[in-house]
Amino acid sequence: MARQEKKRDVVIVGLGWTGAIIGKELADEGLDVLALERGHDQDTVPNFQYPDMIDELKYGIRLKMMQKPSQQTVTIRRTESETALPYRSLGSFLPGNGVGGAGTHWNGLNWRPQAEELRLRSYISERWGEGIIPEDMTIGDYPVSYDEMEPFFTRFEKVAGISGTAGNLNGQRREGGNPFEAWRSEEYPMPAMPTTYDGHKFAEAARAMGYHPFPAPGGIASTSYVNEYGMQMGPCNHCGFCERYGCYQYSKSSPQTTILDALRRMPNFEYRTESEVLRVEMAADGRTATGVTYFDEKAGEEVFQPADIVVLASYQLNNVHLMLLSGIGQPYNAVTGEGVTGKNYAYQMNGGVTMFFKDEHFNPFVGTGANGMCIDDFGINNIDFGAEGFIGGAYWRSGQTNGQPIRSMPLPSGTPAWGADWKAAVGEWYGHAMSIGTHGSCMSYATNHLDLDPTYTDRHGRPLMRMTFNWNPNDIRMTQFMKGKAEEVARTMNPDLMQSSFKSEGAQYDVRPYQTTHNTGGHIMSESPTTGAVNKFSQAWDKHNVFITGAGNFVQNIQYNPTGLVGGLAYHTAHAIRTQYLSNPRNLV
Amino acid sequence: MTDLPGLPSRRSFLKASAAGAALSGFALSAKAQAPQPPVPLDQYEREYLNGVEWAFVLAAVSRLIPSEGDGPGAIEARVPVFIDRQLAGDYGAASDWYMEGPFQPDADPLRGWQTPLNPAQIYREAIPLVDQWCTDQHGAIFADLDDDVQDAVLTALQKNEAGLAPELKDFFTILLANTKEGYLSDPMYGGNHDMQAWVYVGFPGARANYKEWVDRFNVEYPLGPVSIKGERA
């Protein structure tokens, strides 16, 4: 018999970016809010403090800030005919764990989508005709437009403390910013970060070829900053420990640095850690949720937590898993195309060119997660899909994020993996390389999806979630296009050596090397209940008091890092709950 | 000069200076702080590896990152100590990993770790088999072979041509990864002794403060590394 706790107005599953945003906004509304966090509590002090955080082995390699597969993982297969096998040790993607979630250990790259990305199917149909969209490509329009979302993107950037240079202020092009970005109503809250030598070299080469370089926008403070919640950030010292680390000096945007201390002080907010939600409980009529059942790690028992509103604010994979386990939305069937939960899982298609300069010094340990210079000349709104034969695009960036030598040791191709020649090469080449990365879109397909695994279970006896994912020819063509263009730019820089790493035709998904944690889709937004799991306000179509946030909402992945869109959508959802739902709980669409 | 009890010996400092080439001003204080030289590898008290395994690891890492040429080898960096401690800890036990069956160890390598064994068990099961294979092929266990034969055996392991069962096929991959980790991680884990590998490649370790260096383009950073515990090299 599960223990039962006192009923709350709102229970939030997961205390990362979107849990903190929704929690703060609804607590400001006067609601009694409880957040349940699967992992441990953590804060800048003492958990991220210098020098203990500056430990590549513990955090960069052994991944001690990440989700433990022993607690939660997925199974993965490339095709329907393959048997899915567990993702036993982390590699390809790294979900976070603990208070702050992946918002603590990200690199800080913060982008808005292009306006065209939010209405991709319509954009393509209008310009080239629906016929160029492959039959199994299940891309769509988001049920929200860029113009509707703009105030919420601005709000998130101001809360999170983003540094950057606007390229399009209310329709006015601005020198030094991204000329291909959609309009923004305000400048970034902080000026752009300075860039290291590699970004500078890249920008010069790109400019000489007629491209339009601009500084990467990022949640890395370039100056002192206080946000609307009274949270203070301090300027970054370019220590080079962002990705996989918590920031020890209040410089990187995270729930800890921008929201949580303000939220913790509120008497109508409570959070419980080591509380893993097992399922969402439903009312007898199946139309609303009554609360959640969680496992209290300290007491070693199940607890029923009643609530009027349930917000799933966990990581994308976990949100979808909980929905499948709880019967939220009909599970997607890849054969019939029916059902919504688990549909349109997508990932990210990245590539890169590395250049070696024997006699130049890059000091690669000088960096930030969002360091460097970008171009968007090959973005989605800038490519003739009809002529090029693919749908998608990529932004490029050159900037060093860290020089941690175990995992950041680029060596010329052909260098042996061990022995005297390997040792000579690390001595010769460390600090003499730079790269151009292309960060590209990944479309949604009927074949790439999420459901429950028939074989493997977690420690609570629940089926693991099964991911079916493989690379698709369209996205390979996109990245091969980027390869050709990026190598052209790299060659003009006259490196002593250069080499490329881009997926090529026939590439199979490899779960081992880190690629990106930009897992998207699975509980996508839609205009109608038959095509997606949630409406434009991230409200479950079939349970009106359940709201589901995060990158699972993405109809197809964008060409950028997802956090800016995730944050904007969370504010959009919070606004809808505050202004429309509370006064009259119902289906908002 | 009289040595004071509890303080570093002037004589051991001078010895260290003579041994190390091109010590910077920072190195002086580092050596002055070093309480005593580390236990020689043959007297090191092992936490996980048995004698046979220790002999194998010593021999293998000294070929993976040899002492010859510039920079320390894995032995000078005390990589075997690092590996022993890692295998004794939660990495060796795979305590963070999902290790429930059923297992499919012969799956396509692209599908990741699929053996029922954890890293510590893989070392334990693989090493005697490799030694046996060396004895069959070359008449001696791995540690007793010549350098070039050891290199050939490691190459066979790398290519999975040494007859190991699918459950053990990741042995070379983790051995090499652990060797590089021990070479380049913070010295508090037992490897990268005296931060020599960081000095060699030019990584400043846990300094983590480079605000003034962002726009010093193409100028080599001048300071040597510091460790998490505050040692300098």
CSV table of C-alpha atoms in Angstrom, one decimal, chain A residues 5-402:
chain,number,residue,atom,x,y,z
A,5,GLU,CA,1.0,12.6,0.7
A,6,LYS,CA,-1.1,15.8,1.1
A,7,LYS,CA,-2.6,17.0,-2.1
A,8,ARG,CA,-0.9,19.9,-4.0
A,9,ASP,CA,-2.1,22.3,-6.6
A,10,VAL,CA,0.7,21.3,-8.9
A,11,VAL,CA,3.2,18.4,-9.0
A,12,ILE,CA,6.2,18.8,-11.4
A,13,VAL,CA,8.2,15.8,-12.5
A,14,GLY,CA,11.8,16.8,-12.8
A,15,LEU,CA,13.6,19.9,-11.7
A,16,GLY,CA,15.7,21.0,-14.7
A,17,TRP,CA,15.1,24.0,-16.9
A,18,THR,CA,11.5,23.5,-17.6
A,19,GLY,CA,10.6,22.3,-14.1
A,20,ALA,CA,12.2,25.3,-12.6
A,21,ILE,CA,10.5,27.7,-15.1
A,22,ILE,CA,7.0,26.3,-14.6
A,23,GLY,CA,7.6,25.9,-10.9
A,24,LYS,CA,8.6,29.6,-10.5
A,25,GLU,CA,5.8,30.9,-12.7
A,26,LEU,CA,3.1,28.9,-11.0
A,27,ALA,CA,4.4,29.6,-7.5
A,28,ASP,CA,4.3,33.3,-8.5
A,29,GLU,CA,0.7,32.7,-9.3
A,30,GLY,CA,0.2,31.7,-5.6
A,31,LEU,CA,-0.2,27.9,-6.3
A,32,ASP,CA,1.0,25.3,-3.9
A,33,VAL,CA,3.8,23.7,-6.1
A,34,LEU,CA,5.8,20.5,-5.5
A,35,ALA,CA,8.6,19.3,-7.7
A,36,LEU,CA,9.8,15.7,-7.6
A,37,GLU,CA,13.4,15.1,-8.7
A,38,ARG,CA,14.7,11.6,-9.3
A,39,GLY,CA,18.3,12.5,-8.6
A,40,HIS,CA,20.2,14.2,-5.8
A,41,ASP,CA,20.2,17.8,-4.7
A,42,GLN,CA,23.0,20.0,-6.0
A,43,ASP,CA,24.0,23.6,-6.1
A,44,THR,CA,26.9,25.8,-7.2
A,45,VAL,CA,28.3,25.6,-3.7
A,46,PRO,CA,29.2,23.0,-2.6
A,47,ASN,CA,28.7,20.7,-5.5
A,48,PHE,CA,30.2,22.6,-8.3
A,49,GLN,CA,33.0,24.4,-6.5
A,50,TYR,CA,36.5,24.9,-7.5
A,51,PRO,CA,38.8,23.0,-7.7
A,52,ASP,CA,36.9,19.7,-7.2
A,53,MET,CA,34.8,20.4,-10.3
A,54,ILE,CA,37.9,20.7,-12.6
A,55,ASP,CA,38.2,17.0,-12.9
A,56,GLU,CA,38.1,15.5,-16.4
A,57,LEU,CA,38.2,11.9,-15.2
A,58,LYS,CA,35.4,12.1,-12.8
A,59,TYR,CA,33.0,14.3,-14.8
A,60,GLY,CA,34.2,14.3,-18.4
A,61,ILE,CA,35.0,10.6,-18.6
A,62,ARG,CA,33.2,8.8,-15.8
A,63,LEU,CA,30.2,11.1,-16.3
A,64,LYS,CA,29.3,11.5,-12.6
A,65,MET,CA,26.8,14.3,-13.3
A,66,MET,CA,24.8,12.2,-15.7
A,67,GLN,CA,21.9,9.8,-15.4
A,68,LYS,CA,23.1,6.3,-14.3
A,69,PRO,CA,21.9,3.7,-16.8
A,70,SER,CA,21.6,1.4,-13.7
A,71,GLN,CA,18.8,3.6,-12.6
A,72,GLN,CA,17.3,4.4,-16.0
A,73,THR,CA,18.2,3.8,-19.6
A,74,VAL,CA,16.7,2.8,-23.0
A,75,THR,CA,17.1,0.0,-25.4
A,76,ILE,CA,18.1,0.8,-29.0
A,77,ARG,CA,17.8,-0.7,-32.4
A,78,ARG,CA,18.4,0.7,-35.8
A,79,THR,CA,15.5,-1.0,-37.6
A,80,GLU,CA,12.2,-2.7,-36.8
A,81,SER,CA,13.8,-6.1,-37.7
A,82,GLU,CA,16.7,-5.7,-35.2
A,83,THR,CA,16.5,-6.8,-31.6
A,84,ALA,CA,16.8,-3.7,-29.4
A,85,LEU,CA,19.8,-3.9,-26.9
A,86,PRO,CA,20.2,-1.8,-23.8
A,87,TYR,CA,22.2,1.4,-23.8
A,88,ARG,CA,24.2,0.0,-20.9
A,89,SER,CA,26.9,2.6,-20.6
A,90,LEU,CA,26.6,6.2,-21.8
A,91,GLY,CA,28.1,7.2,-25.1
A,92,SER,CA,26.1,8.8,-27.8
A,93,PHE,CA,23.9,11.0,-25.6
A,94,LEU,CA,24.2,12.1,-21.9
A,95,PRO,CA,21.0,12.8,-20.0
A,96,GLY,CA,21.5,14.6,-16.8
A,97,ASN,CA,20.6,13.7,-13.3
A,98,GLY,CA,19.8,15.6,-10.2
A,99,VAL,CA,18.5,19.1,-9.5
A,100,GLY,CA,19.1,21.3,-12.6
A,101,GLY,CA,19.1,18.3,-14.9
A,102,ALA,CA,20.9,18.7,-18.2
A,103,GLY,CA,20.8,22.5,-17.6
A,104,THR,CA,23.8,22.2,-15.3
A,105,HIS,CA,26.2,20.3,-17.6
A,106,TRP,CA,25.4,21.8,-21.0
A,107,ASN,CA,27.7,23.9,-23.1
A,108,GLY,CA,25.4,26.9,-23.0
A,109,LEU,CA,24.7,27.3,-26.7
A,110,ASN,CA,21.4,29.1,-26.9
A,111,TRP,CA,19.5,29.6,-30.1
A,112,ARG,CA,16.1,30.5,-31.4
A,113,PRO,CA,14.7,28.5,-34.2
A,114,GLN,CA,14.4,30.1,-37.6
A,115,ALA,CA,10.8,31.2,-38.4
A,116,GLU,CA,10.8,28.7,-41.3
A,117,GLU,CA,11.7,25.8,-39.0
A,118,LEU,CA,8.4,26.2,-37.1
A,119,ARG,CA,6.4,25.9,-40.3
A,120,LEU,CA,8.6,23.6,-42.2
A,121,ARG,CA,6.1,21.6,-44.1
A,122,SER,CA,4.2,24.7,-45.3
A,123,TYR,CA,7.4,26.5,-46.1
A,124,ILE,CA,8.6,23.6,-48.3
A,125,SER,CA,5.2,23.2,-50.0
A,126,GLU,CA,4.9,26.8,-50.8
A,127,ARG,CA,8.4,27.1,-52.4
A,128,TRP,CA,9.0,23.7,-54.0
A,129,GLY,CA,5.8,21.8,-53.7
A,130,GLU,CA,4.9,19.0,-51.3
A,131,GLY,CA,6.4,16.5,-53.7
A,132,ILE,CA,10.0,17.0,-52.6
A,133,ILE,CA,9.2,15.7,-49.2
A,134,PRO,CA,10.0,12.0,-49.0
A,135,GLU,CA,7.0,9.8,-48.2
A,136,ASP,CA,8.4,8.5,-44.9
A,137,MET,CA,9.5,12.0,-43.7
A,138,THR,CA,6.9,12.9,-41.1
A,139,ILE,CA,7.8,16.6,-40.7
A,140,GLY,CA,5.1,19.1,-40.0
A,141,ASP,CA,4.3,22.6,-38.9
A,142,TYR,CA,4.6,23.5,-35.2
A,143,PRO,CA,1.2,24.7,-34.0
A,144,VAL,CA,2.8,27.9,-32.8
A,145,SER,CA,4.4,30.5,-35.0
A,146,TYR,CA,7.7,32.3,-34.5
A,147,ASP,CA,5.8,35.6,-34.0
A,148,GLU,CA,3.7,34.1,-31.3
A,149,MET,CA,6.7,32.7,-29.6
A,150,GLU,CA,9.0,35.7,-29.9
A,151,PRO,CA,8.1,37.3,-26.5
A,152,PHE,CA,8.7,33.9,-24.8
A,153,PHE,CA,12.1,33.5,-26.5
A,154,THR,CA,13.0,37.0,-25.2
A,155,ARG,CA,11.8,36.2,-21.7
A,156,PHE,CA,13.8,33.0,-21.5
A,157,GLU,CA,17.0,34.7,-22.8
A,158,LYS,CA,16.5,37.5,-20.2
A,159,VAL,CA,16.0,35.0,-17.4
A,160,ALA,CA,18.8,32.7,-18.5
A,161,GLY,CA,21.2,35.5,-19.1
A,162,ILE,CA,22.3,35.0,-22.7
A,163,SER,CA,25.3,36.8,-24.3
A,164,GLY,CA,25.2,37.6,-28.0
A,165,THR,CA,24.8,40.2,-30.7
A,166,ALA,CA,21.4,40.7,-32.4
A,167,GLY,CA,21.4,40.5,-36.2
A,168,ASN,CA,17.8,41.4,-36.7
A,169,LEU,CA,16.3,43.9,-34.2
A,170,ASN,CA,12.6,44.4,-35.0
A,171,GLY,CA,13.4,43.8,-38.7
A,172,GLN,CA,16.4,46.0,-38.8
A,173,ARG,CA,19.6,44.2,-39.8
A,174,ARG,CA,22.4,44.8,-37.4
A,175,GLU,CA,26.1,44.7,-38.2
A,176,GLY,CA,27.9,41.9,-36.4
A,177,GLY,CA,24.9,39.7,-35.7
A,178,ASN,CA,23.4,36.9,-37.6
A,179,PRO,CA,21.8,38.4,-40.7
A,180,PHE,CA,19.7,35.3,-41.3
A,181,GLU,CA,18.0,35.1,-37.9
A,182,ALA,CA,14.3,35.9,-37.4
A,183,TRP,CA,13.5,39.2,-35.8
A,184,ARG,CA,14.0,39.8,-32.1
A,185,SER,CA,12.3,42.5,-30.1
A,186,GLU,CA,15.3,43.2,-27.9
A,187,GLU,CA,19.0,43.0,-27.9
A,188,TYR,CA,20.6,40.0,-26.0
A,189,PRO,CA,20.7,40.8,-22.3
A,190,MET,CA,24.5,40.7,-22.4
A,191,PRO,CA,27.0,41.6,-25.1
A,192,ALA,CA,28.6,38.8,-27.0
A,193,MET,CA,31.6,36.9,-25.5
A,194,PRO,CA,35.1,37.5,-26.9
A,195,THR,CA,36.3,34.7,-29.0
A,196,THR,CA,39.6,32.7,-29.1
A,197,TYR,CA,42.1,32.6,-31.9
A,198,ASP,CA,40.4,29.7,-33.8
A,199,GLY,CA,37.1,31.6,-34.1
A,200,HIS,CA,38.9,34.7,-35.2
A,201,LYS,CA,40.8,32.8,-37.9
A,202,PHE,CA,37.6,31.1,-39.1
A,203,ALA,CA,35.7,34.4,-39.2
A,204,GLU,CA,38.3,36.0,-41.3
A,205,ALA,CA,38.4,33.1,-43.8
A,206,ALA,CA,34.6,33.0,-43.9
A,207,ARG,CA,34.3,36.7,-44.4
A,208,ALA,CA,36.8,36.6,-47.2
A,209,MET,CA,34.5,34.1,-49.0
A,210,GLY,CA,31.5,36.3,-48.6
A,211,TYR,CA,29.9,34.6,-45.7
A,212,HIS,CA,28.6,36.4,-42.6
A,213,PRO,CA,30.3,35.5,-39.3
A,214,PHE,CA,28.9,36.5,-35.9
A,215,PRO,CA,29.7,35.5,-32.3
A,216,ALA,CA,28.0,32.3,-31.0
A,217,PRO,CA,25.1,33.2,-28.7
A,218,GLY,CA,25.4,31.5,-25.3
A,219,GLY,CA,24.3,31.2,-21.8
A,220,ILE,CA,27.8,32.2,-20.6
A,221,ALA,CA,27.9,35.6,-18.9
A,222,SER,CA,30.2,38.1,-20.6
A,223,THR,CA,29.6,40.6,-17.8
A,224,SER,CA,27.8,40.9,-14.4
A,225,TYR,CA,24.1,40.4,-14.7
A,226,VAL,CA,21.0,40.3,-12.5
A,227,ASN,CA,17.8,38.8,-13.9
A,228,GLU,CA,14.2,39.5,-13.1
A,229,TYR,CA,14.2,36.9,-10.3
A,230,GLY,CA,17.1,38.8,-8.7
A,231,MET,CA,19.6,36.1,-9.6
A,232,GLN,CA,23.1,37.2,-10.2
A,233,MET,CA,25.6,35.9,-12.7
A,234,GLY,CA,29.3,36.8,-12.8
A,235,PRO,CA,31.5,37.2,-15.9
A,236,CYS,CA,33.1,34.0,-17.2
A,237,ASN,CA,36.8,33.4,-16.9
A,238,HIS,CA,37.0,31.0,-19.9
A,239,CYS,CA,38.1,28.1,-17.7
A,240,GLY,CA,37.1,25.5,-20.4
A,241,PHE,CA,35.0,23.4,-18.1
A,242,CYS,CA,31.4,23.8,-19.3
A,243,GLU,CA,30.3,20.7,-21.1
A,244,ARG,CA,29.8,17.8,-18.6
A,245,TYR,CA,30.5,20.1,-15.7
A,246,GLY,CA,28.6,22.4,-13.3
A,247,CYS,CA,29.9,26.0,-13.4
A,248,TYR,CA,31.8,26.9,-10.3
A,249,GLN,CA,31.6,30.7,-10.7
A,250,TYR,CA,28.0,31.5,-11.5
A,251,SER,CA,28.7,32.3,-15.1
A,252,LYS,CA,26.9,29.6,-17.0
A,253,SER,CA,23.1,29.7,-17.4
A,254,SER,CA,21.5,27.0,-15.4
A,255,PRO,CA,18.5,26.5,-13.2
A,256,GLN,CA,20.8,27.0,-10.3
A,257,THR,CA,22.3,30.3,-11.4
A,258,THR,CA,19.1,31.8,-12.7
A,259,ILE,CA,16.0,30.5,-11.0
A,260,LEU,CA,16.3,28.0,-8.2
A,261,ASP,CA,17.5,30.1,-5.3
A,262,ALA,CA,14.6,32.5,-5.9
A,263,LEU,CA,12.2,29.6,-6.1
A,264,ARG,CA,13.5,27.8,-3.0
A,265,ARG,CA,12.8,30.9,-1.0
A,266,MET,CA,9.1,30.8,-1.8
A,267,PRO,CA,6.9,29.3,1.0
A,268,ASN,CA,4.5,27.8,-1.5
A,269,PHE,CA,7.2,25.8,-3.3
A,270,GLU,CA,8.7,22.5,-2.1
A,271,TYR,CA,10.9,20.0,-3.9
A,272,ARG,CA,11.8,16.4,-2.9
A,273,THR,CA,14.9,14.8,-4.3
A,274,GLU,CA,15.6,11.0,-4.8
A,275,SER,CA,11.9,10.8,-5.7
A,276,GLU,CA,11.6,8.9,-8.9
A,277,VAL,CA,8.1,9.1,-10.5
A,278,LEU,CA,6.9,5.7,-11.6
A,279,ARG,CA,3.7,6.6,-13.3
A,280,VAL,CA,1.0,9.2,-13.6
A,281,GLU,CA,-2.3,8.1,-12.0
A,282,MET,CA,-5.6,8.7,-13.8
A,283,ALA,CA,-9.1,9.5,-12.7
A,284,ALA,CA,-11.8,6.8,-13.3
A,285,ASP,CA,-13.0,8.5,-16.5
A,286,GLY,CA,-9.5,8.6,-17.9
A,287,ARG,CA,-9.8,12.3,-18.9
A,288,THR,CA,-7.6,13.7,-16.1
A,289,ALA,CA,-4.7,12.7,-13.9
A,290,THR,CA,-5.1,12.5,-10.2
A,291,GLY,CA,-1.4,12.8,-9.3
A,292,VAL,CA,1.7,10.7,-9.6
A,293,THR,CA,3.1,7.7,-7.8
A,294,TYR,CA,6.8,7.9,-7.0
A,295,PHE,CA,9.5,5.8,-5.4
A,296,ASP,CA,10.9,7.5,-2.3
A,297,GLU,CA,14.6,6.4,-2.4
A,298,LYS,CA,15.3,7.3,1.3
A,299,ALA,CA,12.2,5.5,2.7
A,300,GLY,CA,12.4,2.7,0.1
A,301,GLU,CA,8.7,2.9,-0.6
A,302,GLU,CA,6.1,4.0,-3.1
A,303,VAL,CA,4.2,7.2,-2.5
A,304,PHE,CA,1.1,8.6,-4.1
A,305,GLN,CA,1.2,12.3,-4.5
A,306,PRO,CA,-2.2,13.8,-5.4
A,307,ALA,CA,-2.3,17.0,-7.4
A,308,ASP,CA,-4.7,19.1,-9.5
A,309,ILE,CA,-2.2,19.7,-12.3
A,310,VAL,CA,0.6,17.3,-13.3
A,311,VAL,CA,3.6,18.7,-15.3
A,312,LEU,CA,6.0,16.3,-16.9
A,313,ALA,CA,9.2,18.4,-17.0
A,314,SER,CA,11.7,15.6,-17.1
A,315,TYR,CA,14.1,14.9,-19.9
A,316,GLN,CA,12.5,14.1,-23.3
A,317,LEU,CA,13.2,10.4,-23.1
A,318,ASN,CA,11.9,10.1,-19.6
A,319,ASN,CA,8.8,12.1,-20.4
A,320,VAL,CA,7.9,9.8,-23.2
A,321,HIS,CA,8.6,6.7,-21.1
A,322,LEU,CA,6.3,8.0,-18.3
A,323,MET,CA,3.6,8.7,-20.9
A,324,LEU,CA,3.8,5.2,-22.4
A,325,LEU,CA,3.7,3.7,-18.9
A,326,SER,CA,0.8,5.8,-17.8
A,327,GLY,CA,-1.4,5.7,-21.0
A,328,ILE,CA,-1.0,9.3,-21.9
A,329,GLY,CA,-1.7,9.5,-25.6
A,330,GLN,CA,-2.2,6.4,-27.8
A,331,PRO,CA,1.2,4.8,-28.4
A,332,TYR,CA,2.6,5.4,-31.9
A,333,ASN,CA,2.5,2.4,-34.3
A,334,ALA,CA,5.3,2.7,-36.9
A,335,VAL,CA,3.6,0.2,-39.2
A,336,THR,CA,0.1,1.9,-39.4
A,337,GLY,CA,1.3,5.4,-38.6
A,338,GLU,CA,-1.4,5.6,-36.0
A,339,GLY,CA,-1.0,6.8,-32.5
A,340,VAL,CA,1.0,9.8,-31.1
A,341,THR,CA,3.1,8.9,-28.1
A,342,GLY,CA,6.6,8.1,-29.3
A,343,LYS,CA,6.2,9.6,-32.7
A,344,ASN,CA,8.7,11.7,-34.5
A,345,TYR,CA,11.8,10.9,-32.4
A,346,ALA,CA,14.7,12.8,-33.9
A,347,TYR,CA,18.3,13.5,-33.2
A,348,GLN,CA,21.0,15.8,-34.6
A,349,MET,CA,23.3,15.6,-37.6
A,350,ASN,CA,26.7,17.0,-37.0
A,351,GLY,CA,30.0,17.0,-38.8
A,352,GLY,CA,33.3,18.8,-38.6
A,353,VAL,CA,36.6,19.6,-40.3
A,354,THR,CA,39.8,19.7,-38.2
A,355,MET,CA,42.8,21.7,-39.3
A,356,PHE,CA,46.4,21.3,-38.0
A,357,PHE,CA,48.8,24.2,-37.9
A,358,LYS,CA,52.3,23.1,-36.8
A,359,ASP,CA,53.6,26.5,-35.9
A,360,GLU,CA,50.5,28.1,-34.4
A,361,HIS,CA,49.4,28.1,-30.8
A,362,PHE,CA,45.7,27.8,-30.0
A,363,ASN,CA,45.8,27.2,-26.2
A,364,PRO,CA,42.8,25.0,-26.5
A,365,PHE,CA,42.1,25.0,-22.7
A,366,VAL,CA,41.1,28.6,-23.0
A,367,GLY,CA,37.4,28.3,-23.8
A,368,THR,CA,33.8,28.3,-23.0
A,369,GLY,CA,31.0,26.0,-24.0
A,370,ALA,CA,29.5,28.6,-26.3
A,371,ASN,CA,32.8,30.1,-27.4
A,372,GLY,CA,33.5,31.0,-31.0
A,373,MET,CA,32.3,32.5,-34.3
A,374,CYS,CA,29.4,31.1,-36.4
A,375,ILE,CA,28.0,31.4,-39.8
A,376,ASP,CA,24.4,30.7,-40.8
A,377,ASP,CA,24.9,31.0,-44.5
A,378,PHE,CA,23.9,27.4,-44.9
A,379,GLY,CA,20.9,27.5,-42.6
A,380,ILE,CA,17.5,26.0,-43.4
A,381,ASN,CA,16.1,29.3,-44.7
A,382,ASN,CA,19.1,29.7,-47.0
A,383,ILE,CA,19.2,26.5,-49.0
A,384,ASP,CA,17.4,25.6,-52.2
A,385,PHE,CA,16.1,22.2,-51.2
A,386,GLY,CA,14.7,21.6,-54.6
A,387,ALA,CA,18.1,22.1,-56.2
A,388,GLU,CA,20.2,20.4,-53.6
A,389,GLY,CA,18.1,17.3,-53.1
A,390,PHE,CA,17.7,17.4,-49.4
A,391,ILE,CA,15.7,19.1,-46.7
A,392,GLY,CA,17.6,20.7,-43.8
A,393,GLY,CA,20.5,22.9,-42.9
A,394,ALA,CA,23.3,23.6,-40.4
A,395,TYR,CA,24.9,26.4,-38.6
A,396,TRP,CA,28.7,26.3,-38.4
A,397,ARG,CA,30.9,27.2,-35.5
A,398,SER,CA,34.5,27.4,-34.8
A,399,GLY,CA,35.3,27.8,-31.2
A,400,GLN,CA,37.2,25.8,-28.6
A,401,THR,CA,35.2,24.6,-25.6
A,402,ASN,CA,37.9,22.9,-23.7
